[in-house]
Structure formats: C-alpha cells, structure tokens
Amino acid sequence: MTTHLYLSLIPEALIASMLTPEEFGLYYAIGNAKRSRGQAVFFSVDRDLLPEDAFDLSEVDARCVPHPNGDPKRSLYISIYRVLEKIPRQALSALHLVTDDGRVLTIGPSEHVATEAGSAHLYQEFCPVSPRVVSTLDPAGFTEFITDDSQPIHVPRIVFAELTLGALATDPTTGNAEDLPYPNIGHLRDCLVELGGQDKATKTVLRQMTQEVLFRTVHGGFHVGDPTGITTFALPTLDALEREHFAWWRSAQSTFGQ
C-alpha cells in the first residue's frame, strides 16, 4: 500500500495515511464509525519536493503500516504546528474539498489568472490564520500584501479563497444582495463602504471562521501564496460541476455555514 502525505487546513496538520484522497476525505469528514460529520479541506503533498529539514519523516514508512487485521493505517500525525510555512507551494500537488457527508472534489494547481480591476474582493483565509476580510487588492496583490515580511503583520505563506460579492463588489451601498447567503449583510456592506472611503488595503469582516465553508460561494477558487508568487486551485465551471461532479455539488449546496 502507498503512504500518502496530506496537509489538512481544518485544523492545520501534516498527516500520513494509507488511504487514497477519496478514502481519506470520507474518513476525515465522517469518521470510521460514521457518527460525526464535518467538512475537510486538505492538500496532497509531494514528498519528494519537501526540504530535507522540513519534517522528520524517518519513521513514517515504519509506522504507517497496515493493522494486524489488514486494514490500512488511516492517519499518522507528523506535525500540527506551523506546517504550511514549511511546505513549498510546488509540493502541493492537489487540493481536496470534502463536504460534511464525505463527498470529495479534487482540484489540480494552475497558473493564476488576474481578476478584474476596480472592484472589491471578499477573502476567506484558511491557514495559518482564518479571518474573513474585504480588500481592494486582487488575489495576487493580497498575497503580496499579507506575506510582506517588511510589514509588522504578515505570514510567510497563506491559503485563502475568494468568495462572491455579487453586486456588492462594485456597489456596496445599494447593490442587490438577496442572492448572497452570508449572515449580517448590513455589516458586510458597512465594511465595504468603510474600505472604499479609507486609504487601506483590507478590512476584517469576521475575526475567524466559526462554521462550515460555503463551497458554493467560492469565486474562482483557492489560492496558495507566498513572497515567491501565487498558485491557484480553480473550481470547475458551474456546468462542469453539474455534469461531472453532481454528487459533490449537490452536497455542497446543502451546506449553510456562514
């Protein structure tokens, strides 16, 4: 059996497992006894692209072995602290989004495509911090801003997703928000108006993610950024989701979160 390395974002951890991404996603979301439910977001990690001094992997192969009854080793935790910053972007070979009933959508990395200028953006950060913020910066600009080590507040590497703002992106005061599923739309409008009226790059909407991810509101995809650049894991188009990933998409639409 193959030993896989996975970088979990909720919570942050590097985990070895003999399960495939689909099997691991199901296990991580609902557990072995299927008595719990919870989303999962994790990356497949290319072990060959990890720096030699990043993690102690010397005993992984010896410890990640089948159980006496032949069942595969489901999870072996390697690190739970400051994991993302030790893993180069190039080592993140695939992103797996798991609904709370264990449906897995796998996305590969792609070149980042610049978004339209002149509109506001809503970002959900996942790791190593998890606020939700509005920003005047596009994903590449936001990455450069938040990973700039010359600033007093920065992170070495970040994973975040852009969420849809609809009409609020260009008209936060009177734009139609009826199709947006976020709570407290009034507060979101206030943050956007304040952002537009001040010389600042970001404004915090929520201090931390407290409930499940609204996968259906992800606009474009997930991004991994650091001072060397940005990698995008783009969601399939709506047509592709409905035709090729219907089970996952139906499950993602049933999640309310915030």
PDB file of C-alpha atoms in Angstrom:
ATOM      1  CA  MET A   1       0.000   0.000   0.000  1.00  0.00           C
ATOM      2  CA  THR A   2       1.163   3.534  -0.793  1.00  0.00           C
ATOM      3  CA  THR A   3       1.788   6.023   2.002  1.00  0.00           C
ATOM      4  CA  HIS A   4       0.339   9.446   1.193  1.00  0.00           C
ATOM      5  CA  LEU A   5       1.124  12.795   2.817  1.00  0.00           C
ATOM      6  CA  TYR A   6      -1.746  15.213   3.357  1.00  0.00           C
ATOM      7  CA  LEU A   7      -1.744  18.802   4.575  1.00  0.00           C
ATOM      8  CA  SER A   8      -5.001  19.417   6.425  1.00  0.00           C
ATOM      9  CA  LEU A   9      -6.182  23.009   6.792  1.00  0.00           C
ATOM     10  CA  ILE A  10      -9.066  22.433   9.256  1.00  0.00           C
ATOM     11  CA  PRO A  11      -7.122  22.105  11.518  1.00  0.00           C
ATOM     12  CA  GLU A  12      -3.588  22.623  10.222  1.00  0.00           C
ATOM     13  CA  ALA A  13      -1.668  19.350  10.300  1.00  0.00           C
ATOM     14  CA  LEU A  14       0.625  17.153   8.225  1.00  0.00           C
ATOM     15  CA  ILE A  15      -0.768  13.627   8.173  1.00  0.00           C
ATOM     16  CA  ALA A  16       0.483  10.371   6.674  1.00  0.00           C
ATOM     17  CA  SER A  17      -2.145   7.880   5.542  1.00  0.00           C
ATOM     18  CA  MET A  18      -2.504   4.693   3.550  1.00  0.00           C
ATOM     19  CA  LEU A  19      -5.893   5.892   2.314  1.00  0.00           C
ATOM     20  CA  THR A  20      -6.362   7.441  -1.116  1.00  0.00           C
ATOM     21  CA  PRO A  21      -7.579  11.074  -1.172  1.00  0.00           C
ATOM     22  CA  GLU A  22     -11.181   9.933  -1.689  1.00  0.00           C
ATOM     23  CA  GLU A  23     -10.948   7.410   1.149  1.00  0.00           C
ATOM     24  CA  PHE A  24      -9.148   9.836   3.437  1.00  0.00           C
ATOM     25  CA  GLY A  25     -11.681  12.590   2.736  1.00  0.00           C
ATOM     26  CA  LEU A  26     -14.544  10.264   3.635  1.00  0.00           C
ATOM     27  CA  TYR A  27     -12.769   9.118   6.797  1.00  0.00           C
ATOM     28  CA  TYR A  28     -11.769  12.648   7.817  1.00  0.00           C
ATOM     29  CA  ALA A  29     -15.291  14.010   7.309  1.00  0.00           C
ATOM     30  CA  ILE A  30     -17.430  11.354   8.975  1.00  0.00           C
ATOM     31  CA  GLY A  31     -15.006   9.167  10.930  1.00  0.00           C
ATOM     32  CA  ASN A  32     -14.575   5.427  10.965  1.00  0.00           C
ATOM     33  CA  ALA A  33     -17.858   4.798  12.831  1.00  0.00           C
ATOM     34  CA  LYS A  34     -19.769   7.422  10.799  1.00  0.00           C
ATOM     35  CA  ARG A  35     -21.050   9.120  13.946  1.00  0.00           C
ATOM     36  CA  SER A  36     -19.703  12.576  13.265  1.00  0.00           C
ATOM     37  CA  ARG A  37     -19.850  15.000  10.345  1.00  0.00           C
ATOM     38  CA  GLY A  38     -17.571  17.836   9.374  1.00  0.00           C
ATOM     39  CA  GLN A  39     -16.014  19.319   6.298  1.00  0.00           C
ATOM     40  CA  ALA A  40     -12.389  18.853   5.383  1.00  0.00           C
ATOM     41  CA  VAL A  41     -10.008  20.817   3.186  1.00  0.00           C
ATOM     42  CA  PHE A  42      -6.623  19.225   2.538  1.00  0.00           C
ATOM     43  CA  PHE A  43      -3.794  19.070   0.027  1.00  0.00           C
ATOM     44  CA  SER A  44      -1.893  16.119  -1.338  1.00  0.00           C
ATOM     45  CA  VAL A  45       1.796  16.733  -0.642  1.00  0.00           C
ATOM     46  CA  ASP A  46       4.600  15.565  -2.940  1.00  0.00           C
ATOM     47  CA  ARG A  47       7.077  14.085  -0.501  1.00  0.00           C
ATOM     48  CA  ASP A  48       9.951  14.356  -2.993  1.00  0.00           C
ATOM     49  CA  LEU A  49       9.571  18.153  -3.127  1.00  0.00           C
ATOM     50  CA  LEU A  50       9.779  18.714   0.639  1.00  0.00           C
ATOM     51  CA  PRO A  51      13.003  20.250   2.004  1.00  0.00           C
ATOM     52  CA  GLU A  52      15.032  17.617   3.833  1.00  0.00           C
ATOM     53  CA  ASP A  53      14.932  19.547   7.102  1.00  0.00           C
ATOM     54  CA  ALA A  54      11.223  20.461   6.985  1.00  0.00           C
ATOM     55  CA  PHE A  55       9.871  17.444   8.893  1.00  0.00           C
ATOM     56  CA  ASP A  56      11.211  14.289  10.485  1.00  0.00           C
ATOM     57  CA  LEU A  57       9.902  11.635   8.104  1.00  0.00           C
ATOM     58  CA  SER A  58      12.458   8.989   9.069  1.00  0.00           C
ATOM     59  CA  GLU A  59       9.931   6.716  10.808  1.00  0.00           C
ATOM     60  CA  VAL A  60       6.857   7.390   8.669  1.00  0.00           C
ATOM     61  CA  ASP A  61       7.209   4.295   6.484  1.00  0.00           C
ATOM     62  CA  ALA A  62       7.891   2.095   9.512  1.00  0.00           C
ATOM     63  CA  ARG A  63       4.892   3.425  11.456  1.00  0.00           C
ATOM     64  CA  CYS A  64       2.395   3.869   8.629  1.00  0.00           C
ATOM     65  CA  VAL A  65       1.708   0.160   8.050  1.00  0.00           C
ATOM     66  CA  PRO A  66      -1.465  -1.934   7.919  1.00  0.00           C
ATOM     67  CA  HIS A  67      -3.114  -3.055  11.136  1.00  0.00           C
ATOM     68  CA  PRO A  68      -2.794  -6.737  12.133  1.00  0.00           C
ATOM     69  CA  ASN A  69      -6.189  -7.435  10.550  1.00  0.00           C
ATOM     70  CA  GLY A  70      -5.002  -5.989   7.239  1.00  0.00           C
ATOM     71  CA  ASP A  71      -6.857  -2.659   7.471  1.00  0.00           C
ATOM     72  CA  PRO A  72      -4.816   0.301   6.206  1.00  0.00           C
ATOM     73  CA  LYS A  73      -3.364   2.870   8.588  1.00  0.00           C
ATOM     74  CA  ARG A  74      -5.820   5.744   8.307  1.00  0.00           C
ATOM     75  CA  SER A  75      -3.855   8.586   9.879  1.00  0.00           C
ATOM     76  CA  LEU A  76      -0.463   9.222  11.396  1.00  0.00           C
ATOM     77  CA  TYR A  77       0.046  12.799  12.554  1.00  0.00           C
ATOM     78  CA  ILE A  78       3.513  14.133  11.739  1.00  0.00           C
ATOM     79  CA  SER A  79       3.210  17.820  12.670  1.00  0.00           C
ATOM     80  CA  ILE A  80       0.486  20.161  13.935  1.00  0.00           C
ATOM     81  CA  TYR A  81       2.365  23.443  14.303  1.00  0.00           C
ATOM     82  CA  ARG A  82       3.499  25.910  11.605  1.00  0.00           C
ATOM     83  CA  VAL A  83       3.123  23.250   8.956  1.00  0.00           C
ATOM     84  CA  LEU A  84       2.123  25.274   5.892  1.00  0.00           C
ATOM     85  CA  GLU A  85       5.157  27.555   6.028  1.00  0.00           C
ATOM     86  CA  LYS A  86       7.491  24.555   5.740  1.00  0.00           C
ATOM     87  CA  ILE A  87       5.878  23.173   2.584  1.00  0.00           C
ATOM     88  CA  PRO A  88       6.792  24.831  -0.735  1.00  0.00           C
ATOM     89  CA  ARG A  89       3.895  25.746  -2.997  1.00  0.00           C
ATOM     90  CA  GLN A  90       5.261  23.395  -5.647  1.00  0.00           C
ATOM     91  CA  ALA A  91       4.881  20.425  -3.269  1.00  0.00           C
ATOM     92  CA  LEU A  92       1.101  20.905  -3.050  1.00  0.00           C
ATOM     93  CA  SER A  93       0.051  18.662  -5.914  1.00  0.00           C
ATOM     94  CA  ALA A  94      -3.755  18.672  -5.481  1.00  0.00           C
ATOM     95  CA  LEU A  95      -6.467  20.242  -3.333  1.00  0.00           C
ATOM     96  CA  HIS A  96      -9.321  18.159  -1.967  1.00  0.00           C
ATOM     97  CA  LEU A  97     -12.582  19.755  -0.824  1.00  0.00           C
ATOM     98  CA  VAL A  98     -14.749  17.475   1.290  1.00  0.00           C
ATOM     99  CA  THR A  99     -18.396  18.065   2.173  1.00  0.00           C
ATOM    100  CA  ASP A 100     -19.719  17.049   5.575  1.00  0.00           C
ATOM    101  CA  ASP A 101     -21.063  13.782   4.169  1.00  0.00           C
ATOM    102  CA  GLY A 102     -17.690  12.809   2.744  1.00  0.00           C
ATOM    103  CA  ARG A 103     -18.003  13.796  -0.935  1.00  0.00           C
ATOM    104  CA  VAL A 104     -14.586  14.738  -2.335  1.00  0.00           C
ATOM    105  CA  LEU A 105     -13.783  17.186  -5.127  1.00  0.00           C
ATOM    106  CA  THR A 106     -10.151  17.110  -6.270  1.00  0.00           C
ATOM    107  CA  ILE A 107      -8.626  20.151  -7.980  1.00  0.00           C
ATOM    108  CA  GLY A 108      -5.194  20.459  -9.565  1.00  0.00           C
ATOM    109  CA  PRO A 109      -2.939  23.549  -9.491  1.00  0.00           C
ATOM    110  CA  SER A 110      -2.961  26.082 -12.308  1.00  0.00           C
ATOM    111  CA  GLU A 111      -1.385  29.371 -13.251  1.00  0.00           C
ATOM    112  CA  HIS A 112      -3.028  32.326 -11.563  1.00  0.00           C
ATOM    113  CA  VAL A 113      -5.194  34.471 -13.843  1.00  0.00           C
ATOM    114  CA  ALA A 114      -5.552  38.116 -12.817  1.00  0.00           C
ATOM    115  CA  THR A 115      -9.085  39.220 -11.925  1.00  0.00           C
ATOM    116  CA  GLU A 116     -10.887  42.381 -12.943  1.00  0.00           C
ATOM    117  CA  ALA A 117      -9.621  45.659 -11.513  1.00  0.00           C
ATOM    118  CA  GLY A 118     -11.733  48.304  -9.827  1.00  0.00           C
ATOM    119  CA  SER A 119     -13.913  46.096  -7.659  1.00  0.00           C
ATOM    120  CA  ALA A 120     -13.804  44.903  -4.070  1.00  0.00           C
ATOM    121  CA  HIS A 121     -12.949  41.335  -3.060  1.00  0.00           C
ATOM    122  CA  LEU A 122     -14.078  39.101  -0.204  1.00  0.00           C
ATOM    123  CA  TYR A 123     -11.485  36.622   1.054  1.00  0.00           C
ATOM    124  CA  GLN A 124     -11.784  33.735   3.479  1.00  0.00           C
ATOM    125  CA  GLU A 125      -8.370  32.902   4.906  1.00  0.00           C
ATOM    126  CA  PHE A 126      -7.807  29.293   5.974  1.00  0.00           C
ATOM    127  CA  CYS A 127      -4.224  28.864   7.092  1.00  0.00           C
ATOM    128  CA  PRO A 128      -2.241  29.840   9.107  1.00  0.00           C
ATOM    129  CA  VAL A 129      -4.898  32.396  10.160  1.00  0.00           C
ATOM    130  CA  SER A 130      -8.633  32.351   9.436  1.00  0.00           C
ATOM    131  CA  PRO A 131     -10.267  35.821   9.340  1.00  0.00           C
ATOM    132  CA  ARG A 132     -12.694  36.817   6.594  1.00  0.00           C
ATOM    133  CA  VAL A 133     -11.732  40.151   5.050  1.00  0.00           C
ATOM    134  CA  VAL A 134     -12.729  42.512   2.295  1.00  0.00           C
ATOM    135  CA  SER A 135      -9.968  44.026   0.216  1.00  0.00           C
ATOM    136  CA  THR A 136      -9.272  46.382  -2.660  1.00  0.00           C
ATOM    137  CA  LEU A 137      -6.480  44.022  -3.758  1.00  0.00           C
ATOM    138  CA  ASP A 138      -6.843  41.179  -6.239  1.00  0.00           C
ATOM    139  CA  PRO A 139      -5.609  37.717  -5.097  1.00  0.00           C
ATOM    140  CA  ALA A 140      -2.046  38.330  -6.290  1.00  0.00           C
ATOM    141  CA  GLY A 141      -1.948  41.757  -4.665  1.00  0.00           C
ATOM    142  CA  PHE A 142      -3.474  40.407  -1.462  1.00  0.00           C
ATOM    143  CA  THR A 143      -0.838  37.664  -1.365  1.00  0.00           C
ATOM    144  CA  GLU A 144       1.955  40.190  -1.804  1.00  0.00           C
ATOM    145  CA  PHE A 145       0.457  42.391   0.921  1.00  0.00           C
ATOM    146  CA  ILE A 146      -0.131  39.683   3.539  1.00  0.00           C
ATOM    147  CA  THR A 147       3.230  37.907   3.042  1.00  0.00           C
ATOM    148  CA  ASP A 148       5.377  41.065   3.016  1.00  0.00           C
ATOM    149  CA  ASP A 149       7.840  40.493   5.858  1.00  0.00           C
ATOM    150  CA  SER A 150       8.698  44.196   5.960  1.00  0.00           C
ATOM    151  CA  GLN A 151       5.249  44.791   7.459  1.00  0.00           C
ATOM    152  CA  PRO A 152       4.606  44.273  11.189  1.00  0.00           C
ATOM    153  CA  ILE A 153       1.673  41.932  10.473  1.00  0.00           C
ATOM    154  CA  HIS A 154       2.410  39.244   7.913  1.00  0.00           C
ATOM    155  CA  VAL A 155       2.530  35.484   7.389  1.00  0.00           C
ATOM    156  CA  PRO A 156       5.177  33.504   5.460  1.00  0.00           C
ATOM    157  CA  ARG A 157       2.637  31.628   3.336  1.00  0.00           C
ATOM    158  CA  ILE A 158      -1.168  31.685   3.148  1.00  0.00           C
ATOM    159  CA  VAL A 159      -4.106  29.677   1.832  1.00  0.00           C
ATOM    160  CA  PHE A 160      -7.275  31.590   1.091  1.00  0.00           C
ATOM    161  CA  ALA A 161     -10.342  31.533  -1.145  1.00  0.00           C
ATOM    162  CA  GLU A 162     -12.175  34.376  -2.826  1.00  0.00           C
ATOM    163  CA  LEU A 163     -15.905  34.425  -2.098  1.00  0.00           C
ATOM    164  CA  THR A 164     -18.502  36.011  -4.330  1.00  0.00           C
ATOM    165  CA  LEU A 165     -19.741  39.510  -3.551  1.00  0.00           C
ATOM    166  CA  GLY A 166     -22.145  39.824  -6.458  1.00  0.00           C
ATOM    167  CA  ALA A 167     -23.358  43.371  -6.994  1.00  0.00           C
ATOM    168  CA  LEU A 168     -21.736  44.482  -3.724  1.00  0.00           C
ATOM    169  CA  ALA A 169     -18.315  44.265  -5.371  1.00  0.00           C
ATOM    170  CA  THR A 170     -19.000  47.491  -7.264  1.00  0.00           C
ATOM    171  CA  ASP A 171     -21.962  48.973  -5.363  1.00  0.00           C
ATOM    172  CA  PRO A 172     -21.784  48.129  -1.653  1.00  0.00           C
ATOM    173  CA  THR A 173     -24.373  50.732  -0.648  1.00  0.00           C
ATOM    174  CA  THR A 174     -27.335  49.849  -2.848  1.00  0.00           C
ATOM    175  CA  GLY A 175     -26.249  46.709  -4.721  1.00  0.00           C
ATOM    176  CA  ASN A 176     -28.669  43.786  -4.621  1.00  0.00           C
ATOM    177  CA  ALA A 177     -27.570  41.231  -2.016  1.00  0.00           C
ATOM    178  CA  GLU A 178     -30.625  38.959  -1.978  1.00  0.00           C
ATOM    179  CA  ASP A 179     -28.695  36.076  -3.535  1.00  0.00           C
ATOM    180  CA  LEU A 180     -25.818  36.249  -1.034  1.00  0.00           C
ATOM    181  CA  PRO A 181     -26.093  33.645   1.768  1.00  0.00           C
ATOM    182  CA  TYR A 182     -23.902  35.455   4.303  1.00  0.00           C
ATOM    183  CA  PRO A 183     -25.288  36.497   7.685  1.00  0.00           C
ATOM    184  CA  ASN A 184     -25.460  40.161   8.662  1.00  0.00           C
ATOM    185  CA  ILE A 185     -25.308  41.626   5.162  1.00  0.00           C
ATOM    186  CA  GLY A 186     -25.577  45.082   6.729  1.00  0.00           C
ATOM    187  CA  HIS A 187     -22.228  44.596   8.454  1.00  0.00           C
ATOM    188  CA  LEU A 188     -20.659  43.381   5.198  1.00  0.00           C
ATOM    189  CA  ARG A 189     -21.975  46.495   3.419  1.00  0.00           C
ATOM    190  CA  ASP A 190     -20.550  48.707   6.181  1.00  0.00           C
ATOM    191  CA  CYS A 191     -17.124  47.067   5.857  1.00  0.00           C
ATOM    192  CA  LEU A 192     -17.113  47.557   2.099  1.00  0.00           C
ATOM    193  CA  VAL A 193     -18.179  51.197   2.384  1.00  0.00           C
ATOM    194  CA  GLU A 194     -15.512  51.845   5.022  1.00  0.00           C
ATOM    195  CA  LEU A 195     -12.913  50.122   2.853  1.00  0.00           C
ATOM    196  CA  GLY A 196     -13.775  52.338  -0.089  1.00  0.00           C
ATOM    197  CA  GLY A 197     -13.643  55.519   1.974  1.00  0.00           C
ATOM    198  CA  GLN A 198     -10.231  54.973   3.504  1.00  0.00           C
ATOM    199  CA  ASP A 199      -6.682  54.510   2.299  1.00  0.00           C
ATOM    200  CA  LYS A 200      -6.377  50.898   3.448  1.00  0.00           C
ATOM    201  CA  ALA A 201      -5.993  47.571   1.680  1.00  0.00           C
ATOM    202  CA  THR A 202      -8.142  45.319   3.881  1.00  0.00           C
ATOM    203  CA  LYS A 203     -10.951  45.404   6.409  1.00  0.00           C
ATOM    204  CA  THR A 204     -11.875  42.481   8.687  1.00  0.00           C
ATOM    205  CA  VAL A 205     -15.443  41.200   8.375  1.00  0.00           C
ATOM    206  CA  LEU A 206     -15.152  38.154  10.673  1.00  0.00           C
ATOM    207  CA  ARG A 207     -12.227  37.624  13.031  1.00  0.00           C
ATOM    208  CA  GLN A 208     -12.188  33.881  12.443  1.00  0.00           C
ATOM    209  CA  MET A 209     -14.058  31.212  10.556  1.00  0.00           C
ATOM    210  CA  THR A 210     -16.522  29.748  13.044  1.00  0.00           C
ATOM    211  CA  GLN A 211     -18.651  27.391  10.960  1.00  0.00           C
ATOM    212  CA  GLU A 212     -18.533  25.396   7.772  1.00  0.00           C
ATOM    213  CA  VAL A 213     -17.169  26.577   4.445  1.00  0.00           C
ATOM    214  CA  LEU A 214     -19.694  27.791   1.892  1.00  0.00           C
ATOM    215  CA  PHE A 215     -18.136  25.986  -1.055  1.00  0.00           C
ATOM    216  CA  ARG A 216     -20.934  27.217  -3.317  1.00  0.00           C
ATOM    217  CA  THR A 217     -19.869  30.828  -2.755  1.00  0.00           C
ATOM    218  CA  VAL A 218     -16.224  30.316  -3.791  1.00  0.00           C
ATOM    219  CA  HIS A 219     -15.481  32.677  -6.661  1.00  0.00           C
ATOM    220  CA  GLY A 220     -12.743  31.338  -8.915  1.00  0.00           C
ATOM    221  CA  GLY A 221     -11.010  29.036  -6.494  1.00  0.00           C
ATOM    222  CA  PHE A 222      -8.493  28.660  -3.706  1.00  0.00           C
ATOM    223  CA  HIS A 223      -5.085  30.331  -3.683  1.00  0.00           C
ATOM    224  CA  VAL A 224      -1.751  29.487  -2.076  1.00  0.00           C
ATOM    225  CA  GLY A 225       0.559  32.471  -1.923  1.00  0.00           C
ATOM    226  CA  ASP A 226       3.948  33.458  -0.562  1.00  0.00           C
ATOM    227  CA  PRO A 227       6.621  36.034  -1.452  1.00  0.00           C
ATOM    228  CA  THR A 228       7.624  33.948  -4.484  1.00  0.00           C
ATOM    229  CA  GLY A 229       4.189  34.045  -6.108  1.00  0.00           C
ATOM    230  CA  ILE A 230       0.722  32.522  -6.111  1.00  0.00           C
ATOM    231  CA  THR A 231      -0.765  29.188  -7.181  1.00  0.00           C
ATOM    232  CA  THR A 232      -4.474  28.847  -7.901  1.00  0.00           C
ATOM    233  CA  PHE A 233      -6.618  25.757  -7.470  1.00  0.00           C
ATOM    234  CA  ALA A 234      -9.556  26.789  -9.626  1.00  0.00           C
ATOM    235  CA  LEU A 235     -13.025  25.377  -9.097  1.00  0.00           C
ATOM    236  CA  PRO A 236     -14.597  23.763 -12.161  1.00  0.00           C
ATOM    237  CA  THR A 237     -17.183  25.808 -14.007  1.00  0.00           C
ATOM    238  CA  LEU A 238     -20.805  25.580 -12.923  1.00  0.00           C
ATOM    239  CA  ASP A 239     -21.558  23.486 -15.995  1.00  0.00           C
ATOM    240  CA  ALA A 240     -18.747  21.062 -15.148  1.00  0.00           C
ATOM    241  CA  LEU A 241     -19.853  20.845 -11.518  1.00  0.00           C
ATOM    242  CA  GLU A 242     -23.393  19.968 -12.555  1.00  0.00           C
ATOM    243  CA  ARG A 243     -22.362  17.480 -15.250  1.00  0.00           C
ATOM    244  CA  GLU A 244     -19.205  15.867 -13.865  1.00  0.00           C
ATOM    245  CA  HIS A 245     -19.304  16.386 -10.091  1.00  0.00           C
ATOM    246  CA  PHE A 246     -23.029  16.404  -9.396  1.00  0.00           C
ATOM    247  CA  ALA A 247     -22.954  14.426  -6.133  1.00  0.00           C
ATOM    248  CA  TRP A 248     -20.321  16.733  -4.621  1.00  0.00           C
ATOM    249  CA  TRP A 249     -22.046  19.875  -5.920  1.00  0.00           C
ATOM    250  CA  ARG A 250     -25.446  18.821  -4.580  1.00  0.00           C
ATOM    251  CA  SER A 251     -23.900  18.154  -1.168  1.00  0.00           C
ATOM    252  CA  ALA A 252     -22.019  21.480  -1.226  1.00  0.00           C
ATOM    253  CA  GLN A 253     -25.247  23.348  -1.993  1.00  0.00           C
ATOM    254  CA  SER A 254     -26.934  21.849   1.064  1.00  0.00           C
ATOM    255  CA  THR A 255     -24.355  23.355   3.435  1.00  0.00           C
ATOM    256  CA  PHE A 256     -25.485  26.554   5.141  1.00  0.00           C
ATOM    257  CA  GLY A 257     -22.435  27.587   7.171  1.00  0.00           C
ATOM    258  CA  GLN A 258     -21.742  31.314   7.180  1.00  0.00           C
TER     259      GLN A 258
END
